[in-house]
Short mmCIF file of C-alpha atoms in Angstrom, two decimals:
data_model
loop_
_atom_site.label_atom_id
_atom_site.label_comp_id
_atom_site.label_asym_id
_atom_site.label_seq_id
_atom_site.Cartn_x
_atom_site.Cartn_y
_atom_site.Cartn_z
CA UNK A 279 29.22 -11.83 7.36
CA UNK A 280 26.55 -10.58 5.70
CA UNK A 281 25.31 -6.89 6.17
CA UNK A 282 23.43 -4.01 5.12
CA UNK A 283 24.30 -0.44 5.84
CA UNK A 284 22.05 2.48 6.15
CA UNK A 285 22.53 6.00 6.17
CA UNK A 286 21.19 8.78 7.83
CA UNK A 287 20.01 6.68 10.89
CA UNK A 288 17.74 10.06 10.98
CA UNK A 289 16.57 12.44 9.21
CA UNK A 290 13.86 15.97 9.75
CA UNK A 291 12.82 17.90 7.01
CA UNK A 292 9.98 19.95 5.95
CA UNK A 293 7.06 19.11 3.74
CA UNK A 294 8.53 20.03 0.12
CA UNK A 295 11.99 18.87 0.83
CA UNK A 296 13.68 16.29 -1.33
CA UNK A 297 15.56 13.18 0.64
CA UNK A 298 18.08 10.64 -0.14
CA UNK A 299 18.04 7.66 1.72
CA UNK A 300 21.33 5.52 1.18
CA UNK A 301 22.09 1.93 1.61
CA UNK A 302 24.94 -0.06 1.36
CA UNK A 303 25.01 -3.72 1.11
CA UNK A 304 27.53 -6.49 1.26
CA UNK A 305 25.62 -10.01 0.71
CA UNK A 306 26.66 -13.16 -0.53
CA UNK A 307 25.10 -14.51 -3.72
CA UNK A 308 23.61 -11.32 -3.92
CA UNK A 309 20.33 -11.47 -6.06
CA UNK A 310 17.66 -8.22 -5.30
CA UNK A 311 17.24 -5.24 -2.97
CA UNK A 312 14.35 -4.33 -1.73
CA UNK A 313 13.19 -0.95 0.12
CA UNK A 314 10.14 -0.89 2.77
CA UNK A 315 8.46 1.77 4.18
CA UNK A 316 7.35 0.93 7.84
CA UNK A 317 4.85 3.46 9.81
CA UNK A 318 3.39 2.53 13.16
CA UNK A 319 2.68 -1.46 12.11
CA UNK A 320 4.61 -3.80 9.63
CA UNK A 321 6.56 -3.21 6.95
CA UNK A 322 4.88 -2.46 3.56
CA UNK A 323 6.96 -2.91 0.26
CA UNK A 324 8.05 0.01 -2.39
CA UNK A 325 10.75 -1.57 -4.67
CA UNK A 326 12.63 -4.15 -5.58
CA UNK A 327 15.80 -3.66 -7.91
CA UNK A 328 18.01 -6.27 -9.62
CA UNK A 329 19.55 -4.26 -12.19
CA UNK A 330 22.01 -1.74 -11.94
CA UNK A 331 21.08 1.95 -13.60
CA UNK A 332 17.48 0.96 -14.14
CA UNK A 333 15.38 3.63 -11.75
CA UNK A 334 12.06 2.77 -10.73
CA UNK A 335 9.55 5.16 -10.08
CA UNK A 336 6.55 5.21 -7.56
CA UNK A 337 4.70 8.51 -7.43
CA UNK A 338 6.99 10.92 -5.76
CA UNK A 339 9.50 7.67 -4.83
CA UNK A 340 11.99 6.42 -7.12
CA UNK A 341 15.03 4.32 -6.37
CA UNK A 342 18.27 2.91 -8.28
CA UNK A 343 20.86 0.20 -7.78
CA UNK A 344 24.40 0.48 -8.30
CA UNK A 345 25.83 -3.31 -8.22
CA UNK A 346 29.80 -2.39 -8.75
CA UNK A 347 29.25 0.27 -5.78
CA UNK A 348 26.88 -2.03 -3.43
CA UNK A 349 24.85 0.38 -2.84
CA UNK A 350 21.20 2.11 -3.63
CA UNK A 351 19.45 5.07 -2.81
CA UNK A 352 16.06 5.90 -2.39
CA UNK A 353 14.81 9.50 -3.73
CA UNK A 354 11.52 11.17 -2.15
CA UNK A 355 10.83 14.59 -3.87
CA UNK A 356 8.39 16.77 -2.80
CA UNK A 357 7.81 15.32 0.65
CA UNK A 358 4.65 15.40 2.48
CA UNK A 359 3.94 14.32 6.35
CA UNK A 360 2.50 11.02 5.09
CA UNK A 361 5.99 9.99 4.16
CA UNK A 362 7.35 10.03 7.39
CA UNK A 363 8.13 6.43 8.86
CA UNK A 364 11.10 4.13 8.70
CA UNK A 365 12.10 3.32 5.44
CA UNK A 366 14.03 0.07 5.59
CA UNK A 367 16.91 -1.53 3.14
CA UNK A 368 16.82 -5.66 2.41
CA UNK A 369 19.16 -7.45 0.51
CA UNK A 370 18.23 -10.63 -1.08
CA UNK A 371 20.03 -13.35 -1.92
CA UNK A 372 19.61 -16.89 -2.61
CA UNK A 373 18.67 -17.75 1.18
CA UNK A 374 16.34 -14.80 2.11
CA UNK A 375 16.52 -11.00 3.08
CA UNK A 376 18.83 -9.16 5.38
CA UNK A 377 17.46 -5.93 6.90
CA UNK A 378 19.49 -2.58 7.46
CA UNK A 379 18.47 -0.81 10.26
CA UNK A 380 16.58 1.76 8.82
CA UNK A 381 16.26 5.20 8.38
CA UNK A 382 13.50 7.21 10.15
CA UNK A 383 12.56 9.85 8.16
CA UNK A 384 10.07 12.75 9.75
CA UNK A 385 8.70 14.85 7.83
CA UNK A 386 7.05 18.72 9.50
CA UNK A 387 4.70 20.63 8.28
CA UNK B 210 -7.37 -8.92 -0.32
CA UNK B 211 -4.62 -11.80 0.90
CA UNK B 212 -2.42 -10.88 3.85
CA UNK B 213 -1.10 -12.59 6.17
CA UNK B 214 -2.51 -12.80 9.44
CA UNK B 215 -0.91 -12.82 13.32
CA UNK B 216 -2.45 -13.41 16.51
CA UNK B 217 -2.38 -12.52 19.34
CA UNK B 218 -1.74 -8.86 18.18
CA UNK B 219 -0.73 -8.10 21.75
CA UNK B 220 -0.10 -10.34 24.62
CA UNK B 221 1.43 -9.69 27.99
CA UNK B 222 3.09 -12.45 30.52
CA UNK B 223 5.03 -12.87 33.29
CA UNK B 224 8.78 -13.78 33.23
CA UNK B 225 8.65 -17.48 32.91
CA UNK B 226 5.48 -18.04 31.08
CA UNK B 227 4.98 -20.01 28.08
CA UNK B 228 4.24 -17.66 25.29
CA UNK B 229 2.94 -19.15 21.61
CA UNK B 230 2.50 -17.32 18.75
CA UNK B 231 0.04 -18.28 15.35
CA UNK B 232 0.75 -16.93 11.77
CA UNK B 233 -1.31 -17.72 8.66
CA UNK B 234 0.87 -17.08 5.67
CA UNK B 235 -0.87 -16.23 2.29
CA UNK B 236 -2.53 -18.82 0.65
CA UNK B 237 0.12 -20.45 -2.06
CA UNK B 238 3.32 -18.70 -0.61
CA UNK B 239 5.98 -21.57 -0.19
CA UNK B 240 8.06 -19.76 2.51
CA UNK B 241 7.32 -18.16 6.05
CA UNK B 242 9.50 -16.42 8.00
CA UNK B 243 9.48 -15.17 12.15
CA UNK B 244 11.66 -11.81 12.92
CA UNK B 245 11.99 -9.81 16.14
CA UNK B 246 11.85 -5.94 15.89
CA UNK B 247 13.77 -3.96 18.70
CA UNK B 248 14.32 -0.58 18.77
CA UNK B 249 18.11 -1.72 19.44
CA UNK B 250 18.61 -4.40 16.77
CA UNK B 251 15.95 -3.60 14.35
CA UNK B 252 14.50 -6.34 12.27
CA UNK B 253 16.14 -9.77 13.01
CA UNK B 254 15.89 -12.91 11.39
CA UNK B 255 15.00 -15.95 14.10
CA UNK B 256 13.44 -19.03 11.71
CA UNK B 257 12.33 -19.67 8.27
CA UNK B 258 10.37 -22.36 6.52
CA UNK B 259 10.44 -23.46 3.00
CA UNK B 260 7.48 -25.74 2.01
CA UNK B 261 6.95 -26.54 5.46
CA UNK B 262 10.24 -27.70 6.69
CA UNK B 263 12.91 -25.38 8.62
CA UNK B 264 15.95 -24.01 6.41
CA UNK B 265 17.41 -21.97 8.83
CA UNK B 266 17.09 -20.85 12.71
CA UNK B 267 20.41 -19.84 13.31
CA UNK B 268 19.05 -16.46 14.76
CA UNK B 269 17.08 -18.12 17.22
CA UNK B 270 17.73 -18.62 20.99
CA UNK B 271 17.24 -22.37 20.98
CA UNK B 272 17.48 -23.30 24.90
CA UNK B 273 13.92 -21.28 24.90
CA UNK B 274 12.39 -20.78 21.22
CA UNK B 275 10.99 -23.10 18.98
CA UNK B 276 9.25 -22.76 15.80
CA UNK B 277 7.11 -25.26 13.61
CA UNK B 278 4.73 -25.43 10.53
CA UNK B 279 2.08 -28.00 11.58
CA UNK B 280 0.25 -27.49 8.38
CA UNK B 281 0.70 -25.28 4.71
CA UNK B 282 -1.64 -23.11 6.87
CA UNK B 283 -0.13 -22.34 10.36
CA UNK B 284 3.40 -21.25 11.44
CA UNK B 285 3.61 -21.09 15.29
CA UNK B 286 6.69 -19.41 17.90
CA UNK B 287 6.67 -20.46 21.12
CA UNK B 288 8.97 -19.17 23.80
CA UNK B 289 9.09 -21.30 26.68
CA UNK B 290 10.01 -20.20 29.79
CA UNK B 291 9.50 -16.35 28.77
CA UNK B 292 11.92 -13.44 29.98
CA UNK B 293 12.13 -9.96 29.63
CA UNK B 294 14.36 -9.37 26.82
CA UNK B 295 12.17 -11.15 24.99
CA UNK B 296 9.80 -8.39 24.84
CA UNK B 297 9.68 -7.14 21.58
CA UNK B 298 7.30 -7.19 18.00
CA UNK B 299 7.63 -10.53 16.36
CA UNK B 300 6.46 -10.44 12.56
CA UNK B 301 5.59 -13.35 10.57
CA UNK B 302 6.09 -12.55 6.94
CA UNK B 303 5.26 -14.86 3.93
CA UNK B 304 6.82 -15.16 0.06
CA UNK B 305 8.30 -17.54 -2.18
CA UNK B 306 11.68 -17.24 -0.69
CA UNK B 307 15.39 -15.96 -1.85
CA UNK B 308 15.60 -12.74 -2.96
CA UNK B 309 11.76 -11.85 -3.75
CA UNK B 310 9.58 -9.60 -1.99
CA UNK B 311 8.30 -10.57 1.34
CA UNK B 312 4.91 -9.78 2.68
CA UNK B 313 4.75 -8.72 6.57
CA UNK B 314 1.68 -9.63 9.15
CA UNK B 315 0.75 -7.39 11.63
CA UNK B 316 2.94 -8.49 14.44
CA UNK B 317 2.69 -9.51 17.86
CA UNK B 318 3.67 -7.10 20.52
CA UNK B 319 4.95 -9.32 23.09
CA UNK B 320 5.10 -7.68 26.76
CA UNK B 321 7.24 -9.96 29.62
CA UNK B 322 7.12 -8.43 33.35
#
């Protein structure tokens, strides 16, 4: 069966911290992931990686995929109290996306 | 500014009620999708539609859900008789399927005494 993993379930730090988000996937066919950030409505998108080793960069975000690993991590540097929400793994394959459970970052001043 | 749109945004019933929900997926978008958001499950997959017809609704309780696309322009939930578990957020999201970004509506916050 098809799954995605994410790790810390939670997570508190202060505003100037750097977080790792992690995310493990095991899906069939497996084409993309994606990473969403998801505050008090729906989901918005951040990323979407198909290639292993390429980083992508967003501001302060950045993320990488590791296909022989199944996994990918999402990096925040600098982190401000806007960033805090749930930031949520996909992985896509040839059907549609399956959602980890997210990670629920929270970030204090 | 396309988005997808949801209504209602909220909606409260009583156990046993009929309960329909509306999405308008963006304009051009081939595939929709309906998920349930629980604090205890997270995001789950009930139905999706590619070019109007259903490709999968394995994650949906059939004895009491049904989905349809009536038109390129409205996806619709209903729940029919309602219960409490049901209560949840249901998002309709919209895309051009597989493994390619998909963008969320608003949700429905769905309330069942």
């Amino acid at each position: 069966e098809d799954k995605v993993v994410q790790s810390p379930l939670s997570l508190v730090v202060h505003e100037g911290d750097t977080v790792t988000l992690n995310c493990s996937y095991e899906v069939t066919n497996f084409r993309s992931l994606l990473w969403y950030k998801q505050e008090k409505k729906a989901p918005t998108f951040l990323f979407m990686l198909t290639s292993s080793g390429i980083e992508k960069k967003s501001g302060r975000l950045s993320s990488i995929l590791d296909k022989k690993e199944l996994f990918s991590i999402l990096n925040i540097t600098a982190t401000q109290t806007g960033d805090s929400a749930v930031y949520l793994c996909a992985g896509g394959s040839q059907g549609n996306l399956i959602f980890g459970k997210g990670t629920k970052l929270s970030v204090k001043p | 500014d396309a988005r997808v749109t949801q209504t209602p945004r909220d909606k409260v019933t009583e156990m046993g009620q009929e309960v329909t929900m509306r999405c308008q997926p963006i304009l051009g978008h081939n595939t929709v999708f309906w998920y349930r958001q629980t604090m205890m499950q997270g995001l789950e997959l009930l139905a999706y539609f590619r070019n109007r017809a259903p490709l999968d609704d394995s994650g949906m309780p059939k004895d009491r859900f049904s989905a349809e696309m009536p038109d390129a322009t409205l996806a619709t939930l209903k729940i029919q008789p309602s219960e409490p578990r049901d209560s949840a957020v249901y998002f309709c999201a919209s895309g051009f399927g597989g493994p390619n970004e998909q963008f969320f509506g608003p949700g429905t916050r769905l309330t069942v005494l």
